[in-house]
Tab-separated table of N, CA and C in Angstrom:
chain	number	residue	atom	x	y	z
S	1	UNK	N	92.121	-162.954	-0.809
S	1	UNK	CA	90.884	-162.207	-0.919
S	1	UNK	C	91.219	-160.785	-1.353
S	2	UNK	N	90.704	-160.110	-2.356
S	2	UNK	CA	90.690	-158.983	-2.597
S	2	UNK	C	89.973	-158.115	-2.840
S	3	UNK	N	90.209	-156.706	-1.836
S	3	UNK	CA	89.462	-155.706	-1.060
S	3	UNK	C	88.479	-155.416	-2.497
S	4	UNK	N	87.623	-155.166	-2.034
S	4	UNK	CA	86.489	-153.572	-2.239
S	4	UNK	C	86.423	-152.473	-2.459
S	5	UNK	N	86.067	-151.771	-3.443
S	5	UNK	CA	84.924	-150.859	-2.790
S	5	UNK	C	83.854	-150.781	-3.342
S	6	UNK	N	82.768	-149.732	-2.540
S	6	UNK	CA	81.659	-150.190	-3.115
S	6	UNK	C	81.352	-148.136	-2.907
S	7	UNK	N	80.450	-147.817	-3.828
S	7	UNK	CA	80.010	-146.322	-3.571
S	7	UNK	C	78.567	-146.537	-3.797
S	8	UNK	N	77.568	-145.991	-2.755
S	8	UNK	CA	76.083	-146.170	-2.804
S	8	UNK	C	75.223	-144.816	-3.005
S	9	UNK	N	74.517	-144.773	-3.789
S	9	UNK	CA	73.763	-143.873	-3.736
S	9	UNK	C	72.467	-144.459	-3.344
S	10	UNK	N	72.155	-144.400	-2.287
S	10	UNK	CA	70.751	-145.589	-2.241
S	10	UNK	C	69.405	-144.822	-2.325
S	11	UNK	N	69.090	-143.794	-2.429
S	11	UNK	CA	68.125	-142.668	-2.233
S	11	UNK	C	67.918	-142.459	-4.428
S	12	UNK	N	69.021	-142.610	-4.885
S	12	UNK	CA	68.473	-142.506	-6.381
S	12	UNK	C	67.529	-142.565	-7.143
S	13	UNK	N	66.911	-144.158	-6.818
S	13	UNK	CA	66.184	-143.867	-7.458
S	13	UNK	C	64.826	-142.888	-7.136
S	14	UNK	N	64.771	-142.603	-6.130
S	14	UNK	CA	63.666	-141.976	-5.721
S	14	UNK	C	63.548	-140.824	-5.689
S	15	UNK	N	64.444	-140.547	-6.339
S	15	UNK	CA	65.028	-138.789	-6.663
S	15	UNK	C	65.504	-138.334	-8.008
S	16	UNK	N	65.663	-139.723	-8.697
S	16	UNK	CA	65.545	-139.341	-10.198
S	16	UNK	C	65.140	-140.192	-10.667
S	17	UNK	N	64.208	-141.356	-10.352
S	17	UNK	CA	63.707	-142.295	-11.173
S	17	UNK	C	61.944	-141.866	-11.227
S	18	UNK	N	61.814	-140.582	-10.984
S	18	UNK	CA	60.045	-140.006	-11.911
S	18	UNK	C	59.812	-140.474	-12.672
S	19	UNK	N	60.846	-140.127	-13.941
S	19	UNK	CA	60.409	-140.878	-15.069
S	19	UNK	C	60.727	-141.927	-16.157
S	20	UNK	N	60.941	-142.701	-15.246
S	20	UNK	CA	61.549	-144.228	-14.996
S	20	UNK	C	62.676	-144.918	-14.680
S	21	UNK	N	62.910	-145.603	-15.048
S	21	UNK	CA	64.228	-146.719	-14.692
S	21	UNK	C	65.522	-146.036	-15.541
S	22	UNK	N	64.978	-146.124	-16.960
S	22	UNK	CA	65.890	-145.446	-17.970
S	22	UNK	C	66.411	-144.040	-17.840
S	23	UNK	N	65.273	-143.473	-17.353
S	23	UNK	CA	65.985	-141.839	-16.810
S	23	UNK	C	66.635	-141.836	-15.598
S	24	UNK	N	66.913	-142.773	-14.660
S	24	UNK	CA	67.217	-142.823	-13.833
S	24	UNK	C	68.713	-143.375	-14.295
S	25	UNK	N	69.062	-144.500	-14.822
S	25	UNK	CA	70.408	-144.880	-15.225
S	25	UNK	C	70.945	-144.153	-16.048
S	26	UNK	N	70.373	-143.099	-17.185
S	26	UNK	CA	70.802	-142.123	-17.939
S	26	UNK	C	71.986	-141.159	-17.028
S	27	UNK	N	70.588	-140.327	-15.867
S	27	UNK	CA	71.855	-139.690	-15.180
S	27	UNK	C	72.349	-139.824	-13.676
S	28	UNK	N	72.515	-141.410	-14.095
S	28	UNK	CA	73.538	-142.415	-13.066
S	28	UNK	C	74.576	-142.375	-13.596
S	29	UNK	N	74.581	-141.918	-15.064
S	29	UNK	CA	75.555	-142.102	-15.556
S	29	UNK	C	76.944	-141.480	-15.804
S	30	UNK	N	76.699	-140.196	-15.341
S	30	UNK	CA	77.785	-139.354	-15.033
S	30	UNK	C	78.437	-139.271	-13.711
S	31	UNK	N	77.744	-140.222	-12.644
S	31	UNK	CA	78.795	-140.294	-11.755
S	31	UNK	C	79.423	-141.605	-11.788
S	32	UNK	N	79.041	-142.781	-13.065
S	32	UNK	CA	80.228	-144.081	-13.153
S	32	UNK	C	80.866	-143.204	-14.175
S	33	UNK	N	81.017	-142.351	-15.228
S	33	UNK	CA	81.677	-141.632	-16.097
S	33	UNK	C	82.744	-140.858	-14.924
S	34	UNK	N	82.527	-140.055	-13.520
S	34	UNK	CA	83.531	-139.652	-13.235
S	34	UNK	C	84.405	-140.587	-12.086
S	35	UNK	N	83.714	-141.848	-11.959
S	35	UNK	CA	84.329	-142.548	-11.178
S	35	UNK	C	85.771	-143.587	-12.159
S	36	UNK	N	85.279	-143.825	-13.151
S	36	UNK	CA	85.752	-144.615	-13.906
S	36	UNK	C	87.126	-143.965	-14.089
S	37	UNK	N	87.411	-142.203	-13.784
S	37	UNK	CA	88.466	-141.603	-14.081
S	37	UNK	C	89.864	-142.278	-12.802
S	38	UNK	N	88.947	-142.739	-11.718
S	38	UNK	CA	89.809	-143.753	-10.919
S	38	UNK	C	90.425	-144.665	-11.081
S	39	UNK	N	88.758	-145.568	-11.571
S	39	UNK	CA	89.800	-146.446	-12.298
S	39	UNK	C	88.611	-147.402	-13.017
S	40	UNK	N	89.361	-147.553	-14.280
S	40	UNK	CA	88.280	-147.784	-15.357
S	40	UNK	C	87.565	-149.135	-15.401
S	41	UNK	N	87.710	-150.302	-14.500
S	41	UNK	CA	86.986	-151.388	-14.124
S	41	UNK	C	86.132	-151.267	-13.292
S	42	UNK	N	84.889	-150.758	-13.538
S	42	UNK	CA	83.959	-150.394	-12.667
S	42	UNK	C	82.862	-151.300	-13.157
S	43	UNK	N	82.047	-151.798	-12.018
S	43	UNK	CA	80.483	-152.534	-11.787
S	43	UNK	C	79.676	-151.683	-11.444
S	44	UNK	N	78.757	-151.553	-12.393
S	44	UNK	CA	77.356	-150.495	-11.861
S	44	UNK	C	76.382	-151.970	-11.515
S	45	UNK	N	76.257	-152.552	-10.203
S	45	UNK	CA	75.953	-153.568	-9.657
S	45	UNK	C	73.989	-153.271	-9.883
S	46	UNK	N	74.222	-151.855	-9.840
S	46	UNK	CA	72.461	-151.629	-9.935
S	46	UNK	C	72.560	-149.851	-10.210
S	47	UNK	N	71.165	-149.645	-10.060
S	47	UNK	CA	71.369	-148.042	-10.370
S	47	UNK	C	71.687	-147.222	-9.111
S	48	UNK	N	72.692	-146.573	-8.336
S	48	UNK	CA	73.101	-146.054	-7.620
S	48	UNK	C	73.495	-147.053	-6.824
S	49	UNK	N	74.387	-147.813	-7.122
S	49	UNK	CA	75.351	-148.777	-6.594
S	49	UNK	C	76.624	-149.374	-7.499
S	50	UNK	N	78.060	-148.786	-7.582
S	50	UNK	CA	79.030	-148.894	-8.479
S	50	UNK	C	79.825	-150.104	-7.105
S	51	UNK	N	80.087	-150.942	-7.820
S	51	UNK	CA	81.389	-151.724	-7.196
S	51	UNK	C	82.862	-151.924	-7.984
S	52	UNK	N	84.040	-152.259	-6.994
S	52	UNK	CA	84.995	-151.983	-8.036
S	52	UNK	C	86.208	-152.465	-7.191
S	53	UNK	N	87.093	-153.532	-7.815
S	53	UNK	CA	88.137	-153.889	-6.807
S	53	UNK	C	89.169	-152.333	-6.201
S	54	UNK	N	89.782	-152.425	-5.356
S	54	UNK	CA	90.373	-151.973	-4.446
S	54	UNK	C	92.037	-151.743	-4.378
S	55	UNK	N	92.567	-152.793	-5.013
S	55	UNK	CA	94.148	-153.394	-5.371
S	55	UNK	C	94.376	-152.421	-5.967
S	56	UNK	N	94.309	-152.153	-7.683
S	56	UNK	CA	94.368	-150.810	-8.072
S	56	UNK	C	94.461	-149.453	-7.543
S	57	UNK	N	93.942	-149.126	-7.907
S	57	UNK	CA	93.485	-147.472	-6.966
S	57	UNK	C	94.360	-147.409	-5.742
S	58	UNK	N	93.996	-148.582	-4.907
S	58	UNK	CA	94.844	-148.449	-3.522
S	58	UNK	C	96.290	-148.287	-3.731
S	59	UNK	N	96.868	-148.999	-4.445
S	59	UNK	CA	98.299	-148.834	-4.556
S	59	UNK	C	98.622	-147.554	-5.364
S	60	UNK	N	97.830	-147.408	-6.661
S	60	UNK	CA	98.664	-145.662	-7.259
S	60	UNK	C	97.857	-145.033	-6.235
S	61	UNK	N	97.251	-144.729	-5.493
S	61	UNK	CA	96.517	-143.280	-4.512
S	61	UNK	C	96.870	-143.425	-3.499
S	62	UNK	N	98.052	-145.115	-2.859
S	62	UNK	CA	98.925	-144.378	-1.735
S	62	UNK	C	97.818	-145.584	-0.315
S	63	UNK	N	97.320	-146.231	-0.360
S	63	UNK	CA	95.947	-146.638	0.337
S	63	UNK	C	94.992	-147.051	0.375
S	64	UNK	N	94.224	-147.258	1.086
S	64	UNK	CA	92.950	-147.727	1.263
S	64	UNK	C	92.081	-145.811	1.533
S	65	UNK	N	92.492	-145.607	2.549
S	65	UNK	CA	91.886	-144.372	3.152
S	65	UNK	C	91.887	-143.373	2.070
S	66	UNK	N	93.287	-143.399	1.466
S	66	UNK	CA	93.471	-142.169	0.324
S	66	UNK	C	92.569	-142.384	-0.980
S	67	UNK	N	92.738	-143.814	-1.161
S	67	UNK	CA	91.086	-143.968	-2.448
S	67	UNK	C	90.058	-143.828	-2.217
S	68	UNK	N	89.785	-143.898	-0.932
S	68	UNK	CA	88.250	-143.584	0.053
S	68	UNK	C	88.232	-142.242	-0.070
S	69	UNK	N	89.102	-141.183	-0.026
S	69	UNK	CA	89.087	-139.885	-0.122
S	69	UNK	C	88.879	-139.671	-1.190
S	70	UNK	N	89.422	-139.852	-2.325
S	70	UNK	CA	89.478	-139.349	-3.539
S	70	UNK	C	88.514	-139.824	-4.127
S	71	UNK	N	87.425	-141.140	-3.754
S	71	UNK	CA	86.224	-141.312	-4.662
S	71	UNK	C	85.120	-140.471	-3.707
S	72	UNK	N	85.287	-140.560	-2.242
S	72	UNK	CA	84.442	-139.348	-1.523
S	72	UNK	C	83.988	-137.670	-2.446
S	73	UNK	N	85.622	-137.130	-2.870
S	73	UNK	CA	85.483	-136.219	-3.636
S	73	UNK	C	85.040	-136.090	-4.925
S	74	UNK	N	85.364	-137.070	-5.517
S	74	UNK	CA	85.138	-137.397	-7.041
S	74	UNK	C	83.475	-137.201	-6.929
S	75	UNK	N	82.894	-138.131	-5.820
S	75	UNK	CA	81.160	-137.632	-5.095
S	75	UNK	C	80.791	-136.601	-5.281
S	76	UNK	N	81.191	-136.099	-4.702
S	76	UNK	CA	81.002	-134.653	-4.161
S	76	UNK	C	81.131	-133.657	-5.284
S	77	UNK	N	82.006	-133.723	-6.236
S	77	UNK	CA	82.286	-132.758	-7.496
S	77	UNK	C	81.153	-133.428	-8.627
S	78	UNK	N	81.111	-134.275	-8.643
S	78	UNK	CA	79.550	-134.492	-9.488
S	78	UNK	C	78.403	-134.062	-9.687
S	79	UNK	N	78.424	-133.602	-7.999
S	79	UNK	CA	77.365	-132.587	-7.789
S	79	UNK	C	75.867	-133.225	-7.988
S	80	UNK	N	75.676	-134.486	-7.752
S	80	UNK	CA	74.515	-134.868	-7.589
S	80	UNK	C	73.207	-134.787	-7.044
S	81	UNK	N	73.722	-133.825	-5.407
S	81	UNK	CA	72.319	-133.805	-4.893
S	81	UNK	C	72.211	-134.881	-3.767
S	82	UNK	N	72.570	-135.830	-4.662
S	82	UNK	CA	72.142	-137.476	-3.589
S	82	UNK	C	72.877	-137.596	-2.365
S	83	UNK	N	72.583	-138.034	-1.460
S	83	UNK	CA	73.664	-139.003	-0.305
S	83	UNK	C	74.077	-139.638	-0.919
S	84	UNK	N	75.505	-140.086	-0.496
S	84	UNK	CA	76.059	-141.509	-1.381
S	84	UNK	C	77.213	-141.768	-0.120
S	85	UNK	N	77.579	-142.677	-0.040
S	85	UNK	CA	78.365	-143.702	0.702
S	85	UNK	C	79.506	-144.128	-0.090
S	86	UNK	N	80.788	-143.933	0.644
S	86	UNK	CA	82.070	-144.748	-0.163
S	86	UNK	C	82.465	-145.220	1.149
S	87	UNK	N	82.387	-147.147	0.803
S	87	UNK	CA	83.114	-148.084	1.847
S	87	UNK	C	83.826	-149.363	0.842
S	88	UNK	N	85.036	-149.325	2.158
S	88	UNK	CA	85.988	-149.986	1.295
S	88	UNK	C	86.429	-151.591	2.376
S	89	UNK	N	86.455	-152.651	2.199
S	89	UNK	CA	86.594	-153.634	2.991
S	89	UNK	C	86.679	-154.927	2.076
S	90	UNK	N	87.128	-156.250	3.171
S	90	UNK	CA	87.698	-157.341	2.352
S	90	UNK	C	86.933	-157.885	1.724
S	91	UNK	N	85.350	-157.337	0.830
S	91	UNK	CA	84.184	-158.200	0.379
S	91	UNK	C	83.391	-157.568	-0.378
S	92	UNK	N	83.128	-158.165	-1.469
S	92	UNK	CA	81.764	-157.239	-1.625
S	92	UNK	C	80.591	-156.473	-1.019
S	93	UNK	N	80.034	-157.766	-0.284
S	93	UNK	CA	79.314	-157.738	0.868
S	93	UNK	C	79.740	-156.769	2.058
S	94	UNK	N	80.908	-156.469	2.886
S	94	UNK	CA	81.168	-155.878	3.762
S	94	UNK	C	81.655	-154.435	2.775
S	95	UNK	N	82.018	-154.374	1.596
S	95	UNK	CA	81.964	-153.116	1.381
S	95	UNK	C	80.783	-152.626	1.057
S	96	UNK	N	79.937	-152.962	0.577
S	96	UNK	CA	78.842	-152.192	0.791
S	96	UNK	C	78.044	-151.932	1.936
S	97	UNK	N	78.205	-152.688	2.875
S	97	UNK	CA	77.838	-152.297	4.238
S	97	UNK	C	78.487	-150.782	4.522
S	98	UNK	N	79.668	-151.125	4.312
S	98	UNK	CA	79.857	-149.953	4.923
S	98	UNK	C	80.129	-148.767	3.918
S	99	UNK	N	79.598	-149.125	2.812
S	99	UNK	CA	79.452	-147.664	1.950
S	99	UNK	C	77.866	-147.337	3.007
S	100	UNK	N	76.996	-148.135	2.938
S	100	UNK	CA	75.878	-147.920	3.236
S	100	UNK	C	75.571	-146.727	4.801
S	101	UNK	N	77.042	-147.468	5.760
S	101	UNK	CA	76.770	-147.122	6.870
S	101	UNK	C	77.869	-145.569	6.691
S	102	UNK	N	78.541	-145.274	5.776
S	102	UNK	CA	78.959	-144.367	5.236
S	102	UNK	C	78.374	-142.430	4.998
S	103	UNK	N	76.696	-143.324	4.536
S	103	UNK	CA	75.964	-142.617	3.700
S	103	UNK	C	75.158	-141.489	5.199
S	104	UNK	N	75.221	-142.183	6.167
S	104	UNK	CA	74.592	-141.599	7.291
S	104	UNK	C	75.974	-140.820	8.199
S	105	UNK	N	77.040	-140.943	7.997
S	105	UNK	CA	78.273	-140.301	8.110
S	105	UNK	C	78.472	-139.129	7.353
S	106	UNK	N	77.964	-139.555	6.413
S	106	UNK	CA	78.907	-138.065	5.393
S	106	UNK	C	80.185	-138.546	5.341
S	107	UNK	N	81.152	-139.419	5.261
S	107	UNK	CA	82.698	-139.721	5.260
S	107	UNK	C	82.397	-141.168	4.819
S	108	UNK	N	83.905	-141.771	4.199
S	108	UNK	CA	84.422	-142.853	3.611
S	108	UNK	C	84.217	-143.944	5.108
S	109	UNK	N	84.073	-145.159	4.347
S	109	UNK	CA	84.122	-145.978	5.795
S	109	UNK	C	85.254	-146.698	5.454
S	110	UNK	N	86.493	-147.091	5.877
S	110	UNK	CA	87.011	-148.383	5.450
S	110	UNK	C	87.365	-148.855	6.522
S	111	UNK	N	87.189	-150.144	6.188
S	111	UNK	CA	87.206	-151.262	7.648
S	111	UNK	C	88.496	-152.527	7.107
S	112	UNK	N	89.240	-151.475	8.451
S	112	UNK	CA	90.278	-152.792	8.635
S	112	UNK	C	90.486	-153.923	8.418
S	113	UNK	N	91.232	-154.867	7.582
S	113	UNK	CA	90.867	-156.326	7.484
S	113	UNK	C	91.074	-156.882	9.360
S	114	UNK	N	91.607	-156.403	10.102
S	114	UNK	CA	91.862	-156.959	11.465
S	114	UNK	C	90.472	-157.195	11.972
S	115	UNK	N	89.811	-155.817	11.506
S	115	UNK	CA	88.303	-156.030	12.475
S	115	UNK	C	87.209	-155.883	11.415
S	116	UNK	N	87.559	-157.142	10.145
S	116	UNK	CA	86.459	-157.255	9.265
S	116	UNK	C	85.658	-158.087	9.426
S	117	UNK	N	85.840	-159.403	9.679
S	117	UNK	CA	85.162	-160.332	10.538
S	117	UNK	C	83.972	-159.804	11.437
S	118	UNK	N	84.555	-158.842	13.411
S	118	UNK	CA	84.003	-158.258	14.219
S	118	UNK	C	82.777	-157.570	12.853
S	119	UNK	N	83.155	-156.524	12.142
S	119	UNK	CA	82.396	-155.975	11.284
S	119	UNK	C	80.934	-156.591	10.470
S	120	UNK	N	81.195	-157.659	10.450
S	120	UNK	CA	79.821	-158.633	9.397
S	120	UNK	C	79.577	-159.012	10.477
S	121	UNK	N	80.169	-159.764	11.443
S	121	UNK	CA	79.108	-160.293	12.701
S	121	UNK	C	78.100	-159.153	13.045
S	122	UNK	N	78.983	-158.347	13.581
S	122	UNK	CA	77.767	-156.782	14.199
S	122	UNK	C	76.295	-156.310	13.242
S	123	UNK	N	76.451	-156.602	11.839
S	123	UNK	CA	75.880	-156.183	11.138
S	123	UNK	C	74.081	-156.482	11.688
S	124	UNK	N	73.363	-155.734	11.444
S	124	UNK	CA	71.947	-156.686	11.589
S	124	UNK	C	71.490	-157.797	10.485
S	125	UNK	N	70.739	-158.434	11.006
S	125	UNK	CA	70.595	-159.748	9.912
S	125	UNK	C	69.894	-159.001	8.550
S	126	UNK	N	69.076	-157.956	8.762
S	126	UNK	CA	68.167	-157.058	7.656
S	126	UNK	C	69.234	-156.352	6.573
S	127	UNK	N	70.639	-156.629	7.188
S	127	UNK	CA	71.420	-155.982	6.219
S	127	UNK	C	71.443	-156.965	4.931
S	128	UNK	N	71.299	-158.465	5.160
S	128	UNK	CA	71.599	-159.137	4.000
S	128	UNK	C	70.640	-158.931	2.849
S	129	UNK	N	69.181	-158.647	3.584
S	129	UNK	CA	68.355	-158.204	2.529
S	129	UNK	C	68.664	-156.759	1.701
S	130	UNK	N	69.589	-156.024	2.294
S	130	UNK	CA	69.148	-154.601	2.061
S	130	UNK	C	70.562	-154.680	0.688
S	131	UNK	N	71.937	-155.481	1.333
S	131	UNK	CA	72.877	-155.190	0.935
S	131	UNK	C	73.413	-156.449	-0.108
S	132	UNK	N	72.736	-157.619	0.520
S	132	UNK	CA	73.311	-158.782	0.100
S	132	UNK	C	72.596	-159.796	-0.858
S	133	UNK	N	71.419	-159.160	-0.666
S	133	UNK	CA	70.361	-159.948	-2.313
S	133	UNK	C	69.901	-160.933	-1.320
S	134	UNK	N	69.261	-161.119	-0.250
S	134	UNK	CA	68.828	-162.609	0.619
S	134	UNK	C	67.566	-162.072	0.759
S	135	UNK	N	66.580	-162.650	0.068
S	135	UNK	CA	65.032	-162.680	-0.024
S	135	UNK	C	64.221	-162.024	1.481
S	136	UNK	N	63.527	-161.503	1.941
S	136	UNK	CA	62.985	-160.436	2.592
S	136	UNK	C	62.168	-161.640	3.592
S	137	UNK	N	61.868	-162.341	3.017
S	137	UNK	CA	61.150	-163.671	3.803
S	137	UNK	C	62.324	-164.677	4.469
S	138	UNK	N	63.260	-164.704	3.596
S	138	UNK	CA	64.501	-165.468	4.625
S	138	UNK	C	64.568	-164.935	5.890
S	139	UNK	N	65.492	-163.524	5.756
S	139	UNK	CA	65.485	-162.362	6.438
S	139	UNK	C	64.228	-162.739	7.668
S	140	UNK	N	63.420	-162.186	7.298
S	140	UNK	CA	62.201	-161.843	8.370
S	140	UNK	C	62.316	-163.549	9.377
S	141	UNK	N	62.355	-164.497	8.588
S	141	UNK	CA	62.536	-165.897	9.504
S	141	UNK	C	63.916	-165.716	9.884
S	142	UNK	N	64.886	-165.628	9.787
S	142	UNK	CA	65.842	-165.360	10.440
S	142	UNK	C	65.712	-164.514	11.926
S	143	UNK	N	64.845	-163.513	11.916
S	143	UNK	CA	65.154	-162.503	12.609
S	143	UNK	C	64.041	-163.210	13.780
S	144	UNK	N	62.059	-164.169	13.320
S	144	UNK	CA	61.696	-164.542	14.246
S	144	UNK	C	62.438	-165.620	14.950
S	145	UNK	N	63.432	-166.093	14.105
S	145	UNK	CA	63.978	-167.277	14.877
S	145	UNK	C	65.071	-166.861	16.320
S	146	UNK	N	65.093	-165.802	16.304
S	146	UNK	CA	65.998	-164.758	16.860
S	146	UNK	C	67.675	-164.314	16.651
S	147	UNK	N	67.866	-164.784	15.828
S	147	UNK	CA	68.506	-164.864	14.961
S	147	UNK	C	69.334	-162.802	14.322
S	148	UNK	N	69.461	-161.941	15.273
S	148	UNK	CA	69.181	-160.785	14.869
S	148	UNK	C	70.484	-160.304	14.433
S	149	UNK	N	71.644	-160.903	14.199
S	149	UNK	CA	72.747	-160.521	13.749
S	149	UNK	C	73.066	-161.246	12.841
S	150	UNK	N	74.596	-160.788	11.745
S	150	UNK	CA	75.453	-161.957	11.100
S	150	UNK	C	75.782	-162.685	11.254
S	151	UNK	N	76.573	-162.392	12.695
S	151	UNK	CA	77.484	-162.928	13.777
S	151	UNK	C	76.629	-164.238	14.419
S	152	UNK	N	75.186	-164.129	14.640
S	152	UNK	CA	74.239	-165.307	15.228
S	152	UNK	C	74.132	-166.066	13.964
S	153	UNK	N	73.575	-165.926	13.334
S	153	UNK	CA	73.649	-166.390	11.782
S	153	UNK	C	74.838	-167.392	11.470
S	154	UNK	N	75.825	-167.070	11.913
S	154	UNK	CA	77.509	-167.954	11.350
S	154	UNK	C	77.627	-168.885	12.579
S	155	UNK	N	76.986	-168.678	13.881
S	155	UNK	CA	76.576	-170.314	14.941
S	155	UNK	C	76.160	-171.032	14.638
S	156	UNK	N	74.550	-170.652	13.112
S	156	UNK	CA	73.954	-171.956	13.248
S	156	UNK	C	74.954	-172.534	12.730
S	157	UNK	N	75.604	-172.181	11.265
S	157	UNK	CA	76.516	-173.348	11.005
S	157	UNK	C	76.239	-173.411	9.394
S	158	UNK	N	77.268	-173.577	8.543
S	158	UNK	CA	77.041	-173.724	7.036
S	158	UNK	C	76.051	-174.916	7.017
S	159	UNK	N	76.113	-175.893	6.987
S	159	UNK	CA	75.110	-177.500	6.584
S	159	UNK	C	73.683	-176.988	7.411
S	160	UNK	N	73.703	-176.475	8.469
S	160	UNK	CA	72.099	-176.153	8.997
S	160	UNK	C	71.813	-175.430	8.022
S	161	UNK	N	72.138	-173.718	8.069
S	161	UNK	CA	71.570	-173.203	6.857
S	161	UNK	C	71.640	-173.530	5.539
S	162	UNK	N	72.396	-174.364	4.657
S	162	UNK	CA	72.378	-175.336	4.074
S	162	UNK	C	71.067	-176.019	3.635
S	163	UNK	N	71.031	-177.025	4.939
S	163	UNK	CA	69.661	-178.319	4.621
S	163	UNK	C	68.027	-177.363	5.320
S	164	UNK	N	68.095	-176.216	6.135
S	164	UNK	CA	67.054	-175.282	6.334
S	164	UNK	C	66.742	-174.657	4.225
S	165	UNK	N	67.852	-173.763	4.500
S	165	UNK	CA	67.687	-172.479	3.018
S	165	UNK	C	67.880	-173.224	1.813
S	166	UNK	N	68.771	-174.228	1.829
S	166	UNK	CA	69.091	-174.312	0.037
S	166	UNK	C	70.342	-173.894	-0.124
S	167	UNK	N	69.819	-173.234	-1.117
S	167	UNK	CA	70.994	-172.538	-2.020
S	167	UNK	C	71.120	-171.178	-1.558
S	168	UNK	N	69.830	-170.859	-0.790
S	168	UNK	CA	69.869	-168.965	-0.021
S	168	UNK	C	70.871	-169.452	0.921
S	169	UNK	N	70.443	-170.591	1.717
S	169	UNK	CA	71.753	-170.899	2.998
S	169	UNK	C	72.796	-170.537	2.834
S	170	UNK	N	72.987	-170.812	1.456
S	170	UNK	CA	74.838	-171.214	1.310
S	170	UNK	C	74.946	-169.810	0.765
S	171	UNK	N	74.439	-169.231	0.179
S	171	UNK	CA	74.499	-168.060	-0.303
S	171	UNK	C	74.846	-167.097	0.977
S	172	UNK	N	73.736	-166.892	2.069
S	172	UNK	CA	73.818	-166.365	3.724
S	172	UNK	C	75.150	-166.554	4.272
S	173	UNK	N	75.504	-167.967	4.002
S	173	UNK	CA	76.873	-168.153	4.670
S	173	UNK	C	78.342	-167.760	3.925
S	174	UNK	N	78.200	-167.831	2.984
S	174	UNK	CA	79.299	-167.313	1.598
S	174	UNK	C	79.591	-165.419	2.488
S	175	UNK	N	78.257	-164.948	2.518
S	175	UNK	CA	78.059	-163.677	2.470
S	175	UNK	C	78.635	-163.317	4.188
């Protein structure tokens, strides 16, 4: 499996998308222009959301923590304005969690592969909608079923959510 990261600006668009979508990815675009100086395989997954493997970067910058620093700053010298989140972990999915949970820090999150697992269980189940693309109506039945974590979520079991969701199931459980 190979690490993450993920950098969030999740407040973007609502702070530069006035006058539309296009002006909004226009000047999104100078902070994947100074991220890319990291390292030039970058995913702009959406508009104020860059993803980007981890292997790289980590090894020339010395780390996990030390690439978490140096795209923190790379943030910060852009001079955007925005909150933004840099989290680094064994997933897509868990790195953007914790870019996300990052963004209310002010600091890099990176999560241990030892306690990455502990990490997605804890998560709330509303994270899959927020972070993980799982439909808002899954979500919400998930949560009356009581169902209020990741971690409850991975009891029922791949084949329940499966023959319940579909293809969201397997998707929920992948994630």
């Amino acid at each position: 499996m190979s690490r993450s990261i993920a950098v969030v600006f999740p407040h973007w668009m609502q702070q530069h998308g006035q006058l539309g979508e296009e002006h909004a990815f226009r000047t999104f675009e100078h902070v994947v222009r100074a991220v890319t100086a990291l390292s030039p395989l970058v995913e702009v997954q959406d508009i104020g959301t860059i993803v980007l493997s981890a292997r790289g970067p980590s090894r020339y910058f010395g780390g996990d923590n030390a690439v978490a620093q140096k795209l923190h700053q790379i943030c910060i010298d852009a001079n955007t304005g925005s909150a933004f989140g840099v989290g680094i972990a064994d997933s897509r999915f868990a790195a953007l969690a914790a870019a996300h949970l990052a963004v209310s820090r002010q600091l890099p999150c990176v999560i241990d592969t030892a306690i990455a697992t502990a990490f997605i269980a804890a998560l709330p189940v509303a994270s899959l909608s927020r972070v993980g693309g799982i439909t808002a109506d899954s979500v919400d039945l998930f949560q009356r079923l009581g169902l209020g974590t990741c971690g409850a979520l991975l009891t029922v079991g791949e084949a329940a959510l499966i023959d319940r969701f579909g293809v969201e199931g397997k998707r929920v459980h992948l994630l």
